[in-house]
Coordinates of C-alpha atoms in Angstrom, one line a residue:
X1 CA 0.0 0.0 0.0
X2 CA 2.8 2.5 0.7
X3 CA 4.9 1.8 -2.4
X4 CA 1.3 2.4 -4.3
X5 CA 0.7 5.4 -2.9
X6 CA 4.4 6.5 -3.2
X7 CA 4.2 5.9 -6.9
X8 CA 0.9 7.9 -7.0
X9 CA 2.7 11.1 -5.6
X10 CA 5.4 10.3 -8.0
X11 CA 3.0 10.6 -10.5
X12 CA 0.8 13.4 -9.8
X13 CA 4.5 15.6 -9.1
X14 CA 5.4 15.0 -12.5
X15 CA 2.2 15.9 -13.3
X16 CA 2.3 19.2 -12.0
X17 CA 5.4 20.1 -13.3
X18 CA 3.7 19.6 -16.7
X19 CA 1.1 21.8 -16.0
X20 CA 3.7 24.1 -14.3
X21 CA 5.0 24.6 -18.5
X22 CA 2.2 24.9 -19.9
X23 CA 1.1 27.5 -17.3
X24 CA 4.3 29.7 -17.5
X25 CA 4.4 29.2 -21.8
X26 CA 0.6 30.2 -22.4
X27 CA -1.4 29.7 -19.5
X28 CA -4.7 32.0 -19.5
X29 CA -5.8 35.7 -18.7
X30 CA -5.6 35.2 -15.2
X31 CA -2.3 32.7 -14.5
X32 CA 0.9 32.6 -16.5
X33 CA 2.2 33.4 -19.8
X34 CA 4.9 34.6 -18.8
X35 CA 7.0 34.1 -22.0
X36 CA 6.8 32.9 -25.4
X37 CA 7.0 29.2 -26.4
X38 CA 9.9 29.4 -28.8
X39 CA 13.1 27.8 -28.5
X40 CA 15.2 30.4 -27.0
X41 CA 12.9 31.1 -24.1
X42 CA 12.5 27.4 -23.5
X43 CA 16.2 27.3 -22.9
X44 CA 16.5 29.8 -20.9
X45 CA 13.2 28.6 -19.1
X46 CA 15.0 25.2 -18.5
X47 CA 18.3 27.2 -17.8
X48 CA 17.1 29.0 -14.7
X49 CA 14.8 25.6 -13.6
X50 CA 18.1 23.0 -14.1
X51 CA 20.3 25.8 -11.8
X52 CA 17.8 25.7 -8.8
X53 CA 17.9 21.6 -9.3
X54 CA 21.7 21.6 -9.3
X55 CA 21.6 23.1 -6.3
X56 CA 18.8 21.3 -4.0
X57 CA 20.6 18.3 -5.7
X58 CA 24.1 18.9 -4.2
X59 CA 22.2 20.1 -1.2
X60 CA 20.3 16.4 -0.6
X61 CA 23.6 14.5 -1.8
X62 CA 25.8 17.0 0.9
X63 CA 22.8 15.4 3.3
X64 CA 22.2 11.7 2.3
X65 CA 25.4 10.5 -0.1
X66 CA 28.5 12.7 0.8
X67 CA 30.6 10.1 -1.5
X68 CA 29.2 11.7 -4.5
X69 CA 31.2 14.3 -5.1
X70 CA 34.6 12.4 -4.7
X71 CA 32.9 9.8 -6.9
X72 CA 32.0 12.0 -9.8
X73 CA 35.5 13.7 -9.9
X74 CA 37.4 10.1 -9.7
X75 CA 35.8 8.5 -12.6
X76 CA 37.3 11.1 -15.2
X77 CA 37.6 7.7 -17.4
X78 CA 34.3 6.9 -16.9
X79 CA 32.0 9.6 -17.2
X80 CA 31.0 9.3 -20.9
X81 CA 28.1 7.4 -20.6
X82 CA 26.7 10.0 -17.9
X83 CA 28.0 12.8 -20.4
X84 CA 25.9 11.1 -23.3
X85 CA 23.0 10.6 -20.6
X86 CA 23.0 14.4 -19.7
X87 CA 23.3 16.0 -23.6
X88 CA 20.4 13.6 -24.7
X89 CA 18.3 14.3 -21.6
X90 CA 19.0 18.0 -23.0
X91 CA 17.5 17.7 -25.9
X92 CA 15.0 15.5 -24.9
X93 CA 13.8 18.2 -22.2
X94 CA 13.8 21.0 -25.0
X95 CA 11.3 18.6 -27.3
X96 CA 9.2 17.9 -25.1
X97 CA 8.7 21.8 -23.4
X98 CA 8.2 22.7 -26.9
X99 CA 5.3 20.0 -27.2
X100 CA 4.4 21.0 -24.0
X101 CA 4.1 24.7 -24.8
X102 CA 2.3 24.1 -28.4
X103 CA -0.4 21.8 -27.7
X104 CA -2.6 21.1 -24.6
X105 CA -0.4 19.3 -21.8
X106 CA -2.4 16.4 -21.4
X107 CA -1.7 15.3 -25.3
X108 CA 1.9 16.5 -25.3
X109 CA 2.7 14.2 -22.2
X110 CA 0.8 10.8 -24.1
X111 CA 2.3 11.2 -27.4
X112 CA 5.5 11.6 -25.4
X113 CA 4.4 8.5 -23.6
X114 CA 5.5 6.7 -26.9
X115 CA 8.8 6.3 -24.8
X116 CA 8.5 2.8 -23.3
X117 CA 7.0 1.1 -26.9
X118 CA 10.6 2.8 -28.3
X119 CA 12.4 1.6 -25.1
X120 CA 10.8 -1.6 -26.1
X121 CA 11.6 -1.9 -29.7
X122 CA 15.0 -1.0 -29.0
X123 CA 15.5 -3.9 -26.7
X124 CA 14.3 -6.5 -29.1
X125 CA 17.1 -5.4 -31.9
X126 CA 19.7 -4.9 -29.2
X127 CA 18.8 -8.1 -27.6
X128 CA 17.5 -10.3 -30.8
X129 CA 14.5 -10.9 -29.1
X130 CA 11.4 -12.4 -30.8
X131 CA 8.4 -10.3 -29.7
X132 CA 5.6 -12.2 -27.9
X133 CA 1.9 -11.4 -29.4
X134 CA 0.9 -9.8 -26.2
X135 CA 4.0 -6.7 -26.9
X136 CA 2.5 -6.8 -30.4
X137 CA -1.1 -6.2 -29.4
X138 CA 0.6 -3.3 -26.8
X139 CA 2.6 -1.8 -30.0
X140 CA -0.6 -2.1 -32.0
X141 CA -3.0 -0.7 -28.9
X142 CA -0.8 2.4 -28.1
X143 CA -0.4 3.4 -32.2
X144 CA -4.5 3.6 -32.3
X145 CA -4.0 5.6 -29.0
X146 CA -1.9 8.3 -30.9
X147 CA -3.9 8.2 -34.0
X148 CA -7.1 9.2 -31.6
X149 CA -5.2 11.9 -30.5
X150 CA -4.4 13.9 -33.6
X151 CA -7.5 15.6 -34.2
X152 CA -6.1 17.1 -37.5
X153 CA -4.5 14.4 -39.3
X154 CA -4.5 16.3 -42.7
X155 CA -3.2 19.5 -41.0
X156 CA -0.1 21.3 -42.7
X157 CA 3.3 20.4 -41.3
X158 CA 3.5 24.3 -40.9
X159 CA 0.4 24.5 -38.0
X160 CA 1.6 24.7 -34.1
X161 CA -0.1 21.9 -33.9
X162 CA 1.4 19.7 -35.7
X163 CA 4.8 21.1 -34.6
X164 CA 3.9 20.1 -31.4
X165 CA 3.3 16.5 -32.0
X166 CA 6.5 16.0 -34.1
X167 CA 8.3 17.4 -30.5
X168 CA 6.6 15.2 -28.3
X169 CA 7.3 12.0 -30.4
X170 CA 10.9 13.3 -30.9
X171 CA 11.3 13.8 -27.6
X172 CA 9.8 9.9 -26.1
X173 CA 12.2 8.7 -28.7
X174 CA 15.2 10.8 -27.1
X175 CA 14.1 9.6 -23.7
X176 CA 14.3 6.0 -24.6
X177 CA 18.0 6.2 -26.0
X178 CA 18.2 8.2 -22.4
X179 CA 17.1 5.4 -20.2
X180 CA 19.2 2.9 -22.4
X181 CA 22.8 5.3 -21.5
X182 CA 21.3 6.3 -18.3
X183 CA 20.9 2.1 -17.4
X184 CA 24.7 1.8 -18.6
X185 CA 25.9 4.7 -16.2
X186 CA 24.2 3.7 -13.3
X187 CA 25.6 0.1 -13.5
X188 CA 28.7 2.4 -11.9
X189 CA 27.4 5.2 -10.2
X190 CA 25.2 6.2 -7.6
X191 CA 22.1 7.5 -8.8
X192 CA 22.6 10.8 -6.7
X193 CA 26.1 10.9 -8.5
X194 CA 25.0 10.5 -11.8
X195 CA 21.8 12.9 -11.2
X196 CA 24.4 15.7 -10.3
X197 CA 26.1 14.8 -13.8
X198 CA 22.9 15.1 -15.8
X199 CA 21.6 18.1 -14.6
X200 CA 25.0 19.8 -14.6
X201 CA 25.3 19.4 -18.2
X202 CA 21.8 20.5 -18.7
X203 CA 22.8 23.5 -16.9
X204 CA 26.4 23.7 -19.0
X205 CA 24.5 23.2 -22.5
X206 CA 21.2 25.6 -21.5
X207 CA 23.7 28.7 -20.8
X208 CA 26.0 27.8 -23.5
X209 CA 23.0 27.9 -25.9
X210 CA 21.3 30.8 -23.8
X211 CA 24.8 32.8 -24.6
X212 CA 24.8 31.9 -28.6
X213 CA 20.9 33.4 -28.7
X214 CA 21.3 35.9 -26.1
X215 CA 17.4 37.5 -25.9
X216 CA 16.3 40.8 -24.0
X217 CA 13.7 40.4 -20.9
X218 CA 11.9 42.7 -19.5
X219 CA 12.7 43.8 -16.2
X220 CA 9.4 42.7 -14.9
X221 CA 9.8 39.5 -16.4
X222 CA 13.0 38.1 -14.1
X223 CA 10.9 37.5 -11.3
X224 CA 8.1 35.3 -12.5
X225 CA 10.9 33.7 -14.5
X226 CA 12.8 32.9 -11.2
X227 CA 9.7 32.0 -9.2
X228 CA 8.4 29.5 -11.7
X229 CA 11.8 28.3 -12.1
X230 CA 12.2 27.1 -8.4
X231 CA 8.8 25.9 -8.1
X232 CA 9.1 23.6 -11.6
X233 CA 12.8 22.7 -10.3
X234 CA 11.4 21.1 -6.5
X235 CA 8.7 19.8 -7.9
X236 CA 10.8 18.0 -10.5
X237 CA 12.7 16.5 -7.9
X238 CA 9.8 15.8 -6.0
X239 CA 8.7 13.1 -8.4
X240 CA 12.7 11.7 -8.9
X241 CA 12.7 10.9 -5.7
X242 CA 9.6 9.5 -5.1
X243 CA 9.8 7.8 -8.3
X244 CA 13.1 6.1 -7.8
X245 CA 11.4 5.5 -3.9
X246 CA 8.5 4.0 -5.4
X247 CA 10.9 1.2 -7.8
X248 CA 12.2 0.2 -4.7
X249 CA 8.8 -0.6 -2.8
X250 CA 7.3 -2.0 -5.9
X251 CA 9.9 -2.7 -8.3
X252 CA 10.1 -1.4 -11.9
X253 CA 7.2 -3.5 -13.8
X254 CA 4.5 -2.0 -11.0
X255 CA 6.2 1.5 -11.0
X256 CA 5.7 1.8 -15.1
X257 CA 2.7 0.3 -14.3
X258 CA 1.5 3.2 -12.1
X259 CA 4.0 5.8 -13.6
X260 CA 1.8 5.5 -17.0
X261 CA -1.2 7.3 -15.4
X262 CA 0.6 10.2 -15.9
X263 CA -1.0 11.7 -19.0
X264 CA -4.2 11.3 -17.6
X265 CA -3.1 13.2 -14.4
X266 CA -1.7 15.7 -16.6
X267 CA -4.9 16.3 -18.8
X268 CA -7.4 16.4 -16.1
X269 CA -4.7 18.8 -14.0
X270 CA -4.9 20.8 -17.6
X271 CA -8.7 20.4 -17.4
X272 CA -9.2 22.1 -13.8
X273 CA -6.4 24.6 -13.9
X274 CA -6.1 25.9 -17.4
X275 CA -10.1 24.8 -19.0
X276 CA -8.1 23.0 -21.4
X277 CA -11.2 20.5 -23.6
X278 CA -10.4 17.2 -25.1
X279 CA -12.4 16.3 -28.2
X280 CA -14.0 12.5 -27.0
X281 CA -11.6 11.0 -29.4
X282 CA -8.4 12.9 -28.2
X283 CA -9.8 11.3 -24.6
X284 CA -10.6 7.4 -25.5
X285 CA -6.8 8.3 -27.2
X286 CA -5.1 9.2 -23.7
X287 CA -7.3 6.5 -21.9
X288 CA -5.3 3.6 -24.3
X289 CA -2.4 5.0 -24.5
X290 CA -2.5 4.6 -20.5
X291 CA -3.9 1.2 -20.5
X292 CA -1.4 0.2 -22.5
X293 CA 1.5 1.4 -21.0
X294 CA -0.1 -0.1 -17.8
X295 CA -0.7 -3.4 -19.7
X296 CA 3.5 -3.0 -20.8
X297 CA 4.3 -2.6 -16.8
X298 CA 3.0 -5.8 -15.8
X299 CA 5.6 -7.8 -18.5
X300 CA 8.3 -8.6 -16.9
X301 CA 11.0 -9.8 -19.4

């Protein structure tokens, strides 16, 4: 019962935090919008956010795993897997704040959703496994889901809309190749350790790319900007750690299990907050995308 309800926090954090994007990207007349949804004010959105995560990362590992630092600096030899993790969780982030910030966040977070079906399909080539008809039927269940989604499937590759999708596709298939390094790295490292590495590079590449597109904000924009930055940043790490909690109360077949109610959490968060509306096929769409995902959590091998 406590690892359930551990992984429901877990989920309903990272829920928030999408709402938390959406909110600060468009939001509505009386909440948010506090900058445009383009790319260079998504970096320098997820600039500000990763700083404030460093930091209350390095705080909790100072607190629980002190080792960390001496670890991170003695595996010079060893840190490329962690360095691959971090500039692929980079982009990955950008695509999918993009989606996020373009289209409502409930269908942003299922298309990106599309991450364990790529996780999966990457394990049978790497592996040479054959694929049992039940992963089939997933596959097949979670492609309808998507379809359901689009409302507009002959809409121009030019509309926001469309944009949007590409970015949250692109960015389930970055996260897979994520998990897949970030599996490797933490074979040697402690997962506060290689946290502190991800996020540090998210932080190095954000105010590189910040620097190369340097943009203007108004005075009375810094504030909200910094506000919404720690609030997205604890939240964030709200749901890492109860996530990571969670897989060890439940294990990791039960956790993706419950971790897939996400976009559902995410839409009807959308729903009350921002009066974002579904079309009934967009909804049936997130509802088996979710079931799906929850059907792929409770496969073990």
């Amino acid at each position: 019962m406590l690892g359930l309800f551990v992984m429901l926090l877990a989920a309903g954090f990272l829920s928030v935090q999408n709402v938390i994007v959406r909110i600060f990207f468009q939001g509505n007349a009386q909440l948010g919008g506090i900058l445009p949804s383009d790319f260079e004010h998504t970096v320098l959105f997820l600039q500000t956010r990763t700083l404030f995560m460093v930091i209350f990362l390095s705080l909790l590992a100072w607190r629980i795993y002190p080792q960390a630092f001496g670890e991170i600096f003695q595996a010079r030899s060893r840190l490329k897997f962690p360095l691959l993790s971090g500039i692929i969780y980079f982009i990955t982030v950008i695509l999918l704040y993009l989606a996020i910030g373009s289209i409502p966040a409930g269908i942003a977070v299922t298309v990106f959703f599309i991450h364990p079906i790529v996780a999966m399909l990457l394990g049978w080539w790497r592996n040479q496994d054959q694929p049992t008809l039940f992963r089939l039927s997933i596959l097949t269940s979670v492609m309808i889901g998507l379809v359901l989604v689009i409302p507009e499937l002959q809409a121009t590759f030019s509309s926001e809309f469309t944009f949007g999708i590409f970015c949250g596709l692109a960015a389930g298939f970055g996260f897979a190749l994520y998990a897949i390094a970030a599996q490797t790295s933490l074979v040697e490292f402690h997962p506060l350790s290689f946290s502190l590495i991800t996020f540090a590079v998210l932080f190095l590449l954000s105010s590189v790319t910040v620097f190369l597109f340097p943009l203007t904000i108004s005075q009375d924009s810094w504030s909200p900007l910094l506000i919404w930055s720690f609030g997205s940043g604890f939240i964030t790490l709200g749901g890492l750690l109860f996530t990571n909690l969670g897989i060890g109360l439940v294990g990791a077949p039960t956790a993706t299990l419950i971790g897939s109610t996400e976009p559902a959490f995410t839409a009807i968060l959308a729903w009350l907050i921002l009066q974002e509306t579904l079309e009934l096929r967009q909804m049936v769409g997130i509802a088996i995308v979710t079931l799906s995902i929850a059907g792929l959590g409770l496969v073990k091998k």
